[in-house]
Amino acid sequence: MGSPATALSFPPQLHHHRCRCLLSPPPLSKSPTPNPIPINPHPLPNRRSLLLLSSSSAAASLLPLSAAADTDASALSPAPSSPLSAAVTERVYMDFSLCPSYFRSDRPLGSDLAACPDPEPLGRVVFGLYGKLLPQTVANFKAMCASAAYRGTLVHKVLQGQFFVAGRQGRREKGEVRPPLELARNMETVDPRAFQLKHLRPGTLSLCLSQNDDDEAIRLNPNYHNVEFLVTTGPGPCPQLDNENIVFGTVLEGLDVVTTIATIPTYKPAERIRQFNDFAEFIGDERAQIARTMWNRPLKTVYISDCGELKVAKPSLSPSLP
């Protein structure tokens, strides 16, 4: 047997490892591993964010409820037109009359309605036009009145309790309009800003777009100018006309004449005729649209016996009509 020293000797490689183990501190007692701290996907705001949030909340708390509601509504709705943009900058007039002999069989063929031998005047209507808000539409309408292009034009459609329409294009002997060639092309008909004003009151003057009933052959003409207009008759608003027709003026004088035109009886087809017309339109019969042009026509001949321009010395705001 060897000596004790020989029995406790180790190889050099294990001797170094044995020394490191003896010198290292004893291992700590094992404890259960704590659950990992979850990471918040929405971190807490920093100090600057808290200051900004508290200041905005304090400012909002100082506002009354009505003001806060108005602020939210103004943020969601477009800004209305300014008062100056809806100012009356131009004035025109139209004289309306009845022609009892228009449908007589002895009336000369081709005669202009403006030369009616027995007119019955209804009165004059003075329109105020919003030239700053809609310069192209107003310029064309004023040119039509100044050149007397509307003279002898029929009021060819009356929807009682809503509006009447005039200015349909076609032949003069039929009481229709022929616009002058120098009219400018109206690009406001495709501008969304031109539809700001609404048909809220009686006497609202509007350019017909959705209610236009010019023949398709006329509308396809490259030199076509839309000059058909409507006037609301009341008693209430006409929201069905909003955003589809351009309001560019209002009645300043002669609202009683507008009311008189609205009371004239019109042609209303029977329910059976309406059903046949709906079926004809469904199958694509073009005669259905032609037949509809006769609906709501006045049973008396109402026409524009004269028209012209009135000079405005100073622009004024549109009046508050009843």
PDB file of C-alpha atoms in Angstrom:
ATOM      1  CA  MET A   1       0.000   0.000   0.000  1.00  0.00           C
ATOM      2  CA  GLY A   2       1.172   3.448  -0.644  1.00  0.00           C
ATOM      3  CA  SER A   3       1.565   6.288   1.790  1.00  0.00           C
ATOM      4  CA  PRO A   4      -1.417   8.531   2.745  1.00  0.00           C
ATOM      5  CA  ALA A   5      -0.024  11.367   0.721  1.00  0.00           C
ATOM      6  CA  THR A   6       0.160   9.158  -2.282  1.00  0.00           C
ATOM      7  CA  ALA A   7      -3.450   8.053  -1.776  1.00  0.00           C
ATOM      8  CA  LEU A   8      -4.750  11.680  -1.645  1.00  0.00           C
ATOM      9  CA  SER A   9      -2.798  12.948  -4.625  1.00  0.00           C
ATOM     10  CA  PHE A  10      -4.713  13.998  -7.788  1.00  0.00           C
ATOM     11  CA  PRO A  11      -3.731  14.592 -11.361  1.00  0.00           C
ATOM     12  CA  PRO A  12      -2.681  18.154 -12.137  1.00  0.00           C
ATOM     13  CA  GLN A  13      -5.843  18.861 -14.192  1.00  0.00           C
ATOM     14  CA  LEU A  14      -8.192  17.798 -11.385  1.00  0.00           C
ATOM     15  CA  HIS A  15      -6.099  19.543  -8.742  1.00  0.00           C
ATOM     16  CA  HIS A  16      -6.813  22.976 -10.229  1.00  0.00           C
ATOM     17  CA  HIS A  17     -10.549  22.240 -10.518  1.00  0.00           C
ATOM     18  CA  ARG A  18     -10.628  20.966  -6.927  1.00  0.00           C
ATOM     19  CA  CYS A  19      -9.083  24.193  -5.666  1.00  0.00           C
ATOM     20  CA  ARG A  20     -11.654  26.337  -7.435  1.00  0.00           C
ATOM     21  CA  CYS A  21     -14.500  24.323  -5.960  1.00  0.00           C
ATOM     22  CA  LEU A  22     -13.143  24.616  -2.427  1.00  0.00           C
ATOM     23  CA  LEU A  23     -12.625  28.375  -2.707  1.00  0.00           C
ATOM     24  CA  SER A  24     -16.044  29.184  -4.263  1.00  0.00           C
ATOM     25  CA  PRO A  25     -18.901  30.029  -1.862  1.00  0.00           C
ATOM     26  CA  PRO A  26     -21.535  27.436  -1.199  1.00  0.00           C
ATOM     27  CA  PRO A  27     -24.531  27.582  -3.528  1.00  0.00           C
ATOM     28  CA  LEU A  28     -27.640  29.346  -2.288  1.00  0.00           C
ATOM     29  CA  SER A  29     -30.722  27.384  -1.514  1.00  0.00           C
ATOM     30  CA  LYS A  30     -32.972  27.035  -4.494  1.00  0.00           C
ATOM     31  CA  SER A  31     -36.207  29.050  -4.437  1.00  0.00           C
ATOM     32  CA  PRO A  32     -39.129  28.844  -6.831  1.00  0.00           C
ATOM     33  CA  THR A  33     -38.599  31.012  -9.928  1.00  0.00           C
ATOM     34  CA  PRO A  34     -41.001  34.011  -9.777  1.00  0.00           C
ATOM     35  CA  ASN A  35     -43.429  34.584 -12.637  1.00  0.00           C
ATOM     36  CA  PRO A  36     -42.095  36.962 -15.304  1.00  0.00           C
ATOM     37  CA  ILE A  37     -43.442  40.518 -15.154  1.00  0.00           C
ATOM     38  CA  PRO A  38     -45.867  41.022 -18.066  1.00  0.00           C
ATOM     39  CA  ILE A  39     -45.005  43.821 -20.497  1.00  0.00           C
ATOM     40  CA  ASN A  40     -47.821  46.360 -20.906  1.00  0.00           C
ATOM     41  CA  PRO A  41     -48.515  46.866 -24.611  1.00  0.00           C
ATOM     42  CA  HIS A  42     -49.774  50.369 -23.752  1.00  0.00           C
ATOM     43  CA  PRO A  43     -47.023  52.057 -21.741  1.00  0.00           C
ATOM     44  CA  LEU A  44     -47.907  54.704 -19.217  1.00  0.00           C
ATOM     45  CA  PRO A  45     -47.724  58.295 -20.484  1.00  0.00           C
ATOM     46  CA  ASN A  46     -44.713  60.287 -19.549  1.00  0.00           C
ATOM     47  CA  ARG A  47     -44.761  63.467 -17.514  1.00  0.00           C
ATOM     48  CA  ARG A  48     -45.111  65.793 -20.515  1.00  0.00           C
ATOM     49  CA  SER A  49     -48.114  63.860 -21.852  1.00  0.00           C
ATOM     50  CA  LEU A  50     -49.802  64.027 -18.445  1.00  0.00           C
ATOM     51  CA  LEU A  51     -49.299  67.805 -18.281  1.00  0.00           C
ATOM     52  CA  LEU A  52     -50.770  68.327 -21.770  1.00  0.00           C
ATOM     53  CA  LEU A  53     -53.697  66.036 -21.005  1.00  0.00           C
ATOM     54  CA  SER A  54     -54.505  67.766 -17.733  1.00  0.00           C
ATOM     55  CA  SER A  55     -54.338  71.240 -19.314  1.00  0.00           C
ATOM     56  CA  SER A  56     -56.691  70.283 -22.182  1.00  0.00           C
ATOM     57  CA  SER A  57     -59.136  68.644 -19.754  1.00  0.00           C
ATOM     58  CA  ALA A  58     -59.137  71.727 -17.583  1.00  0.00           C
ATOM     59  CA  ALA A  59     -59.824  73.975 -20.581  1.00  0.00           C
ATOM     60  CA  ALA A  60     -62.687  71.756 -21.680  1.00  0.00           C
ATOM     61  CA  SER A  61     -64.194  71.782 -18.194  1.00  0.00           C
ATOM     62  CA  LEU A  62     -64.304  75.594 -18.240  1.00  0.00           C
ATOM     63  CA  LEU A  63     -66.505  75.600 -21.380  1.00  0.00           C
ATOM     64  CA  PRO A  64     -70.285  75.343 -20.998  1.00  0.00           C
ATOM     65  CA  LEU A  65     -71.946  72.278 -22.404  1.00  0.00           C
ATOM     66  CA  SER A  66     -73.507  74.194 -25.308  1.00  0.00           C
ATOM     67  CA  ALA A  67     -70.142  75.602 -26.342  1.00  0.00           C
ATOM     68  CA  ALA A  68     -68.528  72.182 -26.200  1.00  0.00           C
ATOM     69  CA  ALA A  69     -71.320  70.736 -28.321  1.00  0.00           C
ATOM     70  CA  ASP A  70     -70.930  73.571 -30.806  1.00  0.00           C
ATOM     71  CA  THR A  71     -67.196  72.931 -30.967  1.00  0.00           C
ATOM     72  CA  ASP A  72     -67.721  69.247 -31.735  1.00  0.00           C
ATOM     73  CA  ALA A  73     -70.374  70.020 -34.341  1.00  0.00           C
ATOM     74  CA  SER A  74     -68.182  72.601 -36.050  1.00  0.00           C
ATOM     75  CA  ALA A  75     -65.367  70.086 -36.249  1.00  0.00           C
ATOM     76  CA  LEU A  76     -67.584  67.583 -38.037  1.00  0.00           C
ATOM     77  CA  SER A  77     -69.532  69.916 -40.323  1.00  0.00           C
ATOM     78  CA  PRO A  78     -68.153  72.165 -43.085  1.00  0.00           C
ATOM     79  CA  ALA A  79     -67.931  75.851 -42.443  1.00  0.00           C
ATOM     80  CA  PRO A  80     -70.951  77.741 -43.754  1.00  0.00           C
ATOM     81  CA  SER A  81     -70.576  80.471 -46.326  1.00  0.00           C
ATOM     82  CA  SER A  82     -69.734  83.889 -44.962  1.00  0.00           C
ATOM     83  CA  PRO A  83     -72.442  86.587 -44.901  1.00  0.00           C
ATOM     84  CA  LEU A  84     -70.597  88.644 -47.492  1.00  0.00           C
ATOM     85  CA  SER A  85     -70.457  85.736 -49.929  1.00  0.00           C
ATOM     86  CA  ALA A  86     -74.271  85.433 -49.771  1.00  0.00           C
ATOM     87  CA  ALA A  87     -74.772  89.164 -50.320  1.00  0.00           C
ATOM     88  CA  VAL A  88     -77.084  90.394 -53.075  1.00  0.00           C
ATOM     89  CA  THR A  89     -74.785  91.919 -55.685  1.00  0.00           C
ATOM     90  CA  GLU A  90     -77.116  91.980 -58.714  1.00  0.00           C
ATOM     91  CA  ARG A  91     -80.844  92.473 -59.268  1.00  0.00           C
ATOM     92  CA  VAL A  92     -83.068  91.416 -62.144  1.00  0.00           C
ATOM     93  CA  TYR A  93     -86.818  91.501 -62.671  1.00  0.00           C
ATOM     94  CA  MET A  94     -89.380  89.322 -64.409  1.00  0.00           C
ATOM     95  CA  ASP A  95     -92.959  90.234 -65.277  1.00  0.00           C
ATOM     96  CA  PHE A  96     -95.351  87.266 -65.278  1.00  0.00           C
ATOM     97  CA  SER A  97     -98.620  87.188 -67.196  1.00  0.00           C
ATOM     98  CA  LEU A  98    -101.366  84.882 -68.460  1.00  0.00           C
ATOM     99  CA  CYS A  99    -102.207  84.459 -72.152  1.00  0.00           C
ATOM    100  CA  PRO A 100    -105.808  83.151 -72.456  1.00  0.00           C
ATOM    101  CA  SER A 101    -105.685  82.973 -76.273  1.00  0.00           C
ATOM    102  CA  TYR A 102    -102.538  80.822 -76.462  1.00  0.00           C
ATOM    103  CA  PHE A 103    -104.474  77.584 -77.060  1.00  0.00           C
ATOM    104  CA  ARG A 104    -107.022  79.078 -79.452  1.00  0.00           C
ATOM    105  CA  SER A 105    -107.219  77.430 -82.857  1.00  0.00           C
ATOM    106  CA  ASP A 106    -107.059  80.752 -84.709  1.00  0.00           C
ATOM    107  CA  ARG A 107    -103.727  81.727 -83.149  1.00  0.00           C
ATOM    108  CA  PRO A 108    -101.170  82.370 -85.926  1.00  0.00           C
ATOM    109  CA  LEU A 109     -98.670  79.539 -86.258  1.00  0.00           C
ATOM    110  CA  GLY A 110     -95.138  80.416 -85.278  1.00  0.00           C
ATOM    111  CA  SER A 111     -96.134  83.496 -83.314  1.00  0.00           C
ATOM    112  CA  ASP A 112     -94.006  84.360 -80.303  1.00  0.00           C
ATOM    113  CA  LEU A 113     -95.693  84.093 -76.933  1.00  0.00           C
ATOM    114  CA  ALA A 114     -94.269  87.502 -76.017  1.00  0.00           C
ATOM    115  CA  ALA A 115     -96.676  88.969 -78.602  1.00  0.00           C
ATOM    116  CA  CYS A 116     -99.779  87.648 -76.802  1.00  0.00           C
ATOM    117  CA  PRO A 117    -102.730  89.834 -77.929  1.00  0.00           C
ATOM    118  CA  ASP A 118    -104.626  89.672 -74.627  1.00  0.00           C
ATOM    119  CA  PRO A 119    -102.158  89.359 -71.733  1.00  0.00           C
ATOM    120  CA  GLU A 120    -103.369  89.320 -68.142  1.00  0.00           C
ATOM    121  CA  PRO A 121    -100.534  90.620 -65.938  1.00  0.00           C
ATOM    122  CA  LEU A 122     -99.866  88.802 -62.678  1.00  0.00           C
ATOM    123  CA  GLY A 123     -97.152  91.146 -61.426  1.00  0.00           C
ATOM    124  CA  ARG A 124     -93.415  91.712 -61.214  1.00  0.00           C
ATOM    125  CA  VAL A 125     -90.884  89.624 -59.305  1.00  0.00           C
ATOM    126  CA  VAL A 126     -87.500  91.147 -58.382  1.00  0.00           C
ATOM    127  CA  PHE A 127     -84.683  88.655 -57.792  1.00  0.00           C
ATOM    128  CA  GLY A 128     -81.511  89.362 -55.817  1.00  0.00           C
ATOM    129  CA  LEU A 129     -78.491  87.388 -57.050  1.00  0.00           C
ATOM    130  CA  TYR A 130     -75.463  86.171 -55.072  1.00  0.00           C
ATOM    131  CA  GLY A 131     -72.708  87.307 -57.418  1.00  0.00           C
ATOM    132  CA  LYS A 132     -69.796  86.811 -55.012  1.00  0.00           C
ATOM    133  CA  LEU A 133     -70.727  83.261 -54.156  1.00  0.00           C
ATOM    134  CA  LEU A 134     -71.662  82.074 -57.678  1.00  0.00           C
ATOM    135  CA  PRO A 135     -70.224  84.508 -60.240  1.00  0.00           C
ATOM    136  CA  GLN A 136     -70.629  82.301 -63.338  1.00  0.00           C
ATOM    137  CA  THR A 137     -74.227  81.247 -62.646  1.00  0.00           C
ATOM    138  CA  VAL A 138     -75.216  84.811 -61.789  1.00  0.00           C
ATOM    139  CA  ALA A 139     -73.474  86.261 -64.854  1.00  0.00           C
ATOM    140  CA  ASN A 140     -75.316  83.903 -67.212  1.00  0.00           C
ATOM    141  CA  PHE A 141     -78.697  84.470 -65.573  1.00  0.00           C
ATOM    142  CA  LYS A 142     -78.202  88.236 -65.634  1.00  0.00           C
ATOM    143  CA  ALA A 143     -77.190  88.087 -69.312  1.00  0.00           C
ATOM    144  CA  MET A 144     -80.336  86.083 -70.109  1.00  0.00           C
ATOM    145  CA  CYS A 145     -82.506  88.728 -68.437  1.00  0.00           C
ATOM    146  CA  ALA A 146     -80.622  91.735 -69.840  1.00  0.00           C
ATOM    147  CA  SER A 147     -80.890  90.381 -73.405  1.00  0.00           C
ATOM    148  CA  ALA A 148     -84.597  89.566 -72.891  1.00  0.00           C
ATOM    149  CA  ALA A 149     -83.894  85.923 -73.762  1.00  0.00           C
ATOM    150  CA  TYR A 150     -86.435  84.813 -71.143  1.00  0.00           C
ATOM    151  CA  ARG A 151     -89.174  87.031 -72.629  1.00  0.00           C
ATOM    152  CA  GLY A 152     -92.009  84.892 -73.967  1.00  0.00           C
ATOM    153  CA  THR A 153     -90.911  81.824 -71.976  1.00  0.00           C
ATOM    154  CA  LEU A 154     -93.501  79.502 -70.456  1.00  0.00           C
ATOM    155  CA  VAL A 155     -93.660  78.453 -66.833  1.00  0.00           C
ATOM    156  CA  HIS A 156     -93.921  74.854 -67.948  1.00  0.00           C
ATOM    157  CA  LYS A 157     -94.045  73.042 -64.603  1.00  0.00           C
ATOM    158  CA  VAL A 158     -95.689  73.812 -61.270  1.00  0.00           C
ATOM    159  CA  LEU A 159     -95.439  71.464 -58.296  1.00  0.00           C
ATOM    160  CA  GLN A 160     -97.980  72.902 -55.905  1.00  0.00           C
ATOM    161  CA  GLY A 161     -96.618  73.527 -52.448  1.00  0.00           C
ATOM    162  CA  GLN A 162     -93.021  73.170 -53.679  1.00  0.00           C
ATOM    163  CA  PHE A 163     -91.726  75.130 -56.711  1.00  0.00           C
ATOM    164  CA  PHE A 164     -92.296  76.153 -60.335  1.00  0.00           C
ATOM    165  CA  VAL A 165     -89.887  75.771 -63.278  1.00  0.00           C
ATOM    166  CA  ALA A 166     -89.243  77.955 -66.359  1.00  0.00           C
ATOM    167  CA  GLY A 167     -86.566  78.320 -69.020  1.00  0.00           C
ATOM    168  CA  ARG A 168     -86.863  75.046 -70.933  1.00  0.00           C
ATOM    169  CA  GLN A 169     -84.846  75.190 -74.160  1.00  0.00           C
ATOM    170  CA  GLY A 170     -86.341  74.614 -77.587  1.00  0.00           C
ATOM    171  CA  ARG A 171     -88.446  76.530 -80.094  1.00  0.00           C
ATOM    172  CA  ARG A 172     -89.591  80.064 -79.433  1.00  0.00           C
ATOM    173  CA  GLU A 173     -93.070  79.507 -80.837  1.00  0.00           C
ATOM    174  CA  LYS A 174     -93.610  76.839 -78.176  1.00  0.00           C
ATOM    175  CA  GLY A 175     -92.692  79.211 -75.364  1.00  0.00           C
ATOM    176  CA  GLU A 176     -89.179  77.808 -74.974  1.00  0.00           C
ATOM    177  CA  VAL A 177     -85.765  79.480 -74.669  1.00  0.00           C
ATOM    178  CA  ARG A 178     -82.908  80.001 -77.065  1.00  0.00           C
ATOM    179  CA  PRO A 179     -79.856  81.169 -75.068  1.00  0.00           C
ATOM    180  CA  PRO A 180     -77.524  83.734 -76.659  1.00  0.00           C
ATOM    181  CA  LEU A 181     -74.287  82.357 -78.042  1.00  0.00           C
ATOM    182  CA  GLU A 182     -72.053  84.587 -75.909  1.00  0.00           C
ATOM    183  CA  LEU A 183     -72.912  82.822 -72.649  1.00  0.00           C
ATOM    184  CA  ALA A 184     -69.870  81.473 -70.827  1.00  0.00           C
ATOM    185  CA  ARG A 185     -69.571  77.805 -69.958  1.00  0.00           C
ATOM    186  CA  ASN A 186     -70.721  77.352 -66.376  1.00  0.00           C
ATOM    187  CA  MET A 187     -68.152  75.232 -64.527  1.00  0.00           C
ATOM    188  CA  GLU A 188     -69.900  75.806 -61.187  1.00  0.00           C
ATOM    189  CA  THR A 189     -72.316  72.976 -62.006  1.00  0.00           C
ATOM    190  CA  VAL A 190     -69.507  70.508 -61.205  1.00  0.00           C
ATOM    191  CA  ASP A 191     -68.054  72.431 -58.240  1.00  0.00           C
ATOM    192  CA  PRO A 192     -69.131  71.009 -54.835  1.00  0.00           C
ATOM    193  CA  ARG A 193     -68.774  74.469 -53.260  1.00  0.00           C
ATOM    194  CA  ALA A 194     -71.657  75.745 -55.431  1.00  0.00           C
ATOM    195  CA  PHE A 195     -74.167  73.626 -53.477  1.00  0.00           C
ATOM    196  CA  GLN A 196     -73.679  75.266 -50.060  1.00  0.00           C
ATOM    197  CA  LEU A 197     -77.003  77.113 -49.884  1.00  0.00           C
ATOM    198  CA  LYS A 198     -80.229  75.191 -49.276  1.00  0.00           C
ATOM    199  CA  HIS A 199     -83.849  75.540 -50.376  1.00  0.00           C
ATOM    200  CA  LEU A 200     -85.143  76.616 -46.984  1.00  0.00           C
ATOM    201  CA  ARG A 201     -87.609  79.428 -47.746  1.00  0.00           C
ATOM    202  CA  PRO A 202     -90.215  80.440 -50.293  1.00  0.00           C
ATOM    203  CA  GLY A 203     -88.752  82.553 -53.073  1.00  0.00           C
ATOM    204  CA  THR A 204     -85.454  80.692 -53.370  1.00  0.00           C
ATOM    205  CA  LEU A 205     -84.019  80.998 -56.900  1.00  0.00           C
ATOM    206  CA  SER A 206     -82.127  77.929 -58.103  1.00  0.00           C
ATOM    207  CA  LEU A 207     -80.488  76.625 -61.269  1.00  0.00           C
ATOM    208  CA  CYS A 208     -82.158  73.375 -62.360  1.00  0.00           C
ATOM    209  CA  LEU A 209     -79.873  70.360 -62.471  1.00  0.00           C
ATOM    210  CA  SER A 210     -81.810  67.396 -61.114  1.00  0.00           C
ATOM    211  CA  GLN A 211     -85.110  68.990 -62.195  1.00  0.00           C
ATOM    212  CA  ASN A 212     -83.869  69.927 -65.678  1.00  0.00           C
ATOM    213  CA  ASP A 213     -86.090  68.490 -68.412  1.00  0.00           C
ATOM    214  CA  ASP A 214     -84.365  69.750 -71.578  1.00  0.00           C
ATOM    215  CA  ASP A 215     -84.417  67.226 -74.391  1.00  0.00           C
ATOM    216  CA  GLU A 216     -81.436  64.885 -74.493  1.00  0.00           C
ATOM    217  CA  ALA A 217     -80.563  66.003 -78.022  1.00  0.00           C
ATOM    218  CA  ILE A 218     -80.216  69.585 -76.756  1.00  0.00           C
ATOM    219  CA  ARG A 219     -78.119  68.594 -73.737  1.00  0.00           C
ATOM    220  CA  LEU A 220     -75.704  66.654 -75.958  1.00  0.00           C
ATOM    221  CA  ASN A 221     -74.902  69.777 -77.968  1.00  0.00           C
ATOM    222  CA  PRO A 222     -71.283  70.854 -77.285  1.00  0.00           C
ATOM    223  CA  ASN A 223     -72.476  74.466 -76.951  1.00  0.00           C
ATOM    224  CA  TYR A 224     -75.252  73.602 -74.503  1.00  0.00           C
ATOM    225  CA  HIS A 225     -75.840  76.057 -71.638  1.00  0.00           C
ATOM    226  CA  ASN A 226     -78.230  75.177 -68.839  1.00  0.00           C
ATOM    227  CA  VAL A 227     -80.514  78.192 -68.266  1.00  0.00           C
ATOM    228  CA  GLU A 228     -83.538  76.445 -66.751  1.00  0.00           C
ATOM    229  CA  PHE A 229     -84.378  77.733 -63.290  1.00  0.00           C
ATOM    230  CA  LEU A 230     -86.848  77.090 -60.480  1.00  0.00           C
ATOM    231  CA  VAL A 231     -88.382  79.216 -57.738  1.00  0.00           C
ATOM    232  CA  THR A 232     -89.617  77.654 -54.505  1.00  0.00           C
ATOM    233  CA  THR A 233     -93.185  78.621 -53.637  1.00  0.00           C
ATOM    234  CA  GLY A 234     -93.493  77.420 -50.064  1.00  0.00           C
ATOM    235  CA  PRO A 235     -94.993  77.180 -47.595  1.00  0.00           C
ATOM    236  CA  GLY A 236     -92.154  74.995 -46.327  1.00  0.00           C
ATOM    237  CA  PRO A 237     -88.604  74.086 -47.359  1.00  0.00           C
ATOM    238  CA  CYS A 238     -87.754  71.709 -50.226  1.00  0.00           C
ATOM    239  CA  PRO A 239     -84.953  69.475 -48.899  1.00  0.00           C
ATOM    240  CA  GLN A 240     -85.282  67.136 -51.904  1.00  0.00           C
ATOM    241  CA  LEU A 241     -83.733  69.911 -54.026  1.00  0.00           C
ATOM    242  CA  ASP A 242     -80.685  70.398 -51.786  1.00  0.00           C
ATOM    243  CA  ASN A 243     -77.237  69.328 -53.023  1.00  0.00           C
ATOM    244  CA  GLU A 244     -78.674  68.701 -56.516  1.00  0.00           C
ATOM    245  CA  ASN A 245     -79.585  72.230 -57.672  1.00  0.00           C
ATOM    246  CA  ILE A 246     -77.626  75.458 -57.282  1.00  0.00           C
ATOM    247  CA  VAL A 247     -79.198  78.222 -55.167  1.00  0.00           C
ATOM    248  CA  PHE A 248     -77.949  81.553 -56.545  1.00  0.00           C
ATOM    249  CA  GLY A 249     -80.604  84.105 -55.569  1.00  0.00           C
ATOM    250  CA  THR A 250     -83.797  84.987 -53.743  1.00  0.00           C
ATOM    251  CA  VAL A 251     -87.020  86.925 -54.283  1.00  0.00           C
ATOM    252  CA  LEU A 252     -86.725  90.503 -53.016  1.00  0.00           C
ATOM    253  CA  GLU A 253     -90.123  91.742 -54.217  1.00  0.00           C
ATOM    254  CA  GLY A 254     -93.200  90.042 -55.578  1.00  0.00           C
ATOM    255  CA  LEU A 255     -93.474  86.966 -53.400  1.00  0.00           C
ATOM    256  CA  ASP A 256     -97.244  87.300 -53.743  1.00  0.00           C
ATOM    257  CA  VAL A 257     -96.832  86.765 -57.505  1.00  0.00           C
ATOM    258  CA  VAL A 258     -94.900  83.556 -56.809  1.00  0.00           C
ATOM    259  CA  THR A 259     -97.718  82.404 -54.519  1.00  0.00           C
ATOM    260  CA  THR A 260    -100.305  83.175 -57.217  1.00  0.00           C
ATOM    261  CA  ILE A 261     -98.434  81.054 -59.770  1.00  0.00           C
ATOM    262  CA  ALA A 262     -98.261  78.215 -57.257  1.00  0.00           C
ATOM    263  CA  THR A 263    -102.057  78.107 -56.964  1.00  0.00           C
ATOM    264  CA  ILE A 264    -102.716  77.623 -60.700  1.00  0.00           C
ATOM    265  CA  PRO A 265    -104.171  74.134 -61.336  1.00  0.00           C
ATOM    266  CA  THR A 266    -101.970  71.664 -63.191  1.00  0.00           C
ATOM    267  CA  TYR A 267    -102.344  68.460 -65.198  1.00  0.00           C
ATOM    268  CA  LYS A 268    -102.086  65.369 -63.003  1.00  0.00           C
ATOM    269  CA  PRO A 269    -102.328  61.972 -64.732  1.00  0.00           C
ATOM    270  CA  ALA A 270    -104.581  59.259 -63.360  1.00  0.00           C
ATOM    271  CA  GLU A 271    -103.068  56.376 -61.427  1.00  0.00           C
ATOM    272  CA  ARG A 272    -103.629  53.991 -64.351  1.00  0.00           C
ATOM    273  CA  ILE A 273    -101.670  56.277 -66.696  1.00  0.00           C
ATOM    274  CA  ARG A 274     -98.845  56.469 -64.160  1.00  0.00           C
ATOM    275  CA  GLN A 275     -98.665  52.679 -64.003  1.00  0.00           C
ATOM    276  CA  PHE A 276     -98.501  52.394 -67.785  1.00  0.00           C
ATOM    277  CA  ASN A 277     -95.800  55.055 -67.868  1.00  0.00           C
ATOM    278  CA  ASP A 278     -93.744  53.254 -65.214  1.00  0.00           C
ATOM    279  CA  PHE A 279     -93.971  50.029 -67.209  1.00  0.00           C
ATOM    280  CA  ALA A 280     -92.981  51.810 -70.442  1.00  0.00           C
ATOM    281  CA  GLU A 281     -89.957  53.315 -68.703  1.00  0.00           C
ATOM    282  CA  PHE A 282     -89.037  49.889 -67.295  1.00  0.00           C
ATOM    283  CA  ILE A 283     -88.928  48.302 -70.774  1.00  0.00           C
ATOM    284  CA  GLY A 284     -86.959  51.246 -72.175  1.00  0.00           C
ATOM    285  CA  ASP A 285     -89.674  52.997 -74.173  1.00  0.00           C
ATOM    286  CA  GLU A 286     -88.476  56.560 -74.859  1.00  0.00           C
ATOM    287  CA  ARG A 287     -92.038  57.817 -75.106  1.00  0.00           C
ATOM    288  CA  ALA A 288     -92.402  57.432 -71.343  1.00  0.00           C
ATOM    289  CA  GLN A 289     -90.034  60.336 -70.670  1.00  0.00           C
ATOM    290  CA  ILE A 290     -91.732  62.465 -73.342  1.00  0.00           C
ATOM    291  CA  ALA A 291     -95.119  61.830 -71.760  1.00  0.00           C
ATOM    292  CA  ARG A 292     -93.818  62.840 -68.333  1.00  0.00           C
ATOM    293  CA  THR A 293     -92.950  66.311 -69.595  1.00  0.00           C
ATOM    294  CA  MET A 294     -96.681  67.008 -69.697  1.00  0.00           C
ATOM    295  CA  TRP A 295     -97.177  66.160 -66.029  1.00  0.00           C
ATOM    296  CA  ASN A 296     -97.598  69.080 -63.616  1.00  0.00           C
ATOM    297  CA  ARG A 297     -98.077  71.521 -66.505  1.00  0.00           C
ATOM    298  CA  PRO A 298    -100.252  74.544 -65.651  1.00  0.00           C
ATOM    299  CA  LEU A 299    -103.707  74.430 -67.183  1.00  0.00           C
ATOM    300  CA  LYS A 300    -103.353  78.175 -67.798  1.00  0.00           C
ATOM    301  CA  THR A 301    -100.636  79.713 -69.955  1.00  0.00           C
ATOM    302  CA  VAL A 302     -98.250  81.416 -67.513  1.00  0.00           C
ATOM    303  CA  TYR A 303     -95.307  83.105 -69.202  1.00  0.00           C
ATOM    304  CA  ILE A 304     -92.587  85.720 -68.683  1.00  0.00           C
ATOM    305  CA  SER A 305     -93.894  88.797 -70.489  1.00  0.00           C
ATOM    306  CA  ASP A 306     -90.804  90.931 -69.810  1.00  0.00           C
ATOM    307  CA  CYS A 307     -87.456  90.795 -68.015  1.00  0.00           C
ATOM    308  CA  GLY A 308     -84.394  92.945 -67.479  1.00  0.00           C
ATOM    309  CA  GLU A 309     -81.610  94.059 -65.166  1.00  0.00           C
ATOM    310  CA  LEU A 310     -81.849  96.501 -62.262  1.00  0.00           C
ATOM    311  CA  LYS A 311     -78.780  98.405 -61.156  1.00  0.00           C
ATOM    312  CA  VAL A 312     -77.549  97.834 -57.599  1.00  0.00           C
ATOM    313  CA  ALA A 313     -75.796 100.792 -56.001  1.00  0.00           C
ATOM    314  CA  LYS A 314     -74.489  98.891 -52.966  1.00  0.00           C
ATOM    315  CA  PRO A 315     -74.498  95.133 -52.230  1.00  0.00           C
ATOM    316  CA  SER A 316     -76.754  94.142 -49.356  1.00  0.00           C
ATOM    317  CA  LEU A 317     -77.419  91.003 -47.391  1.00  0.00           C
ATOM    318  CA  SER A 318     -80.241  88.737 -48.492  1.00  0.00           C
ATOM    319  CA  PRO A 319     -83.496  89.516 -46.644  1.00  0.00           C
ATOM    320  CA  SER A 320     -85.233  87.251 -44.174  1.00  0.00           C
ATOM    321  CA  LEU A 321     -88.282  85.995 -46.010  1.00  0.00           C
ATOM    322  CA  PRO A 322     -91.315  84.605 -44.134  1.00  0.00           C
TER     323      PRO A 322
END
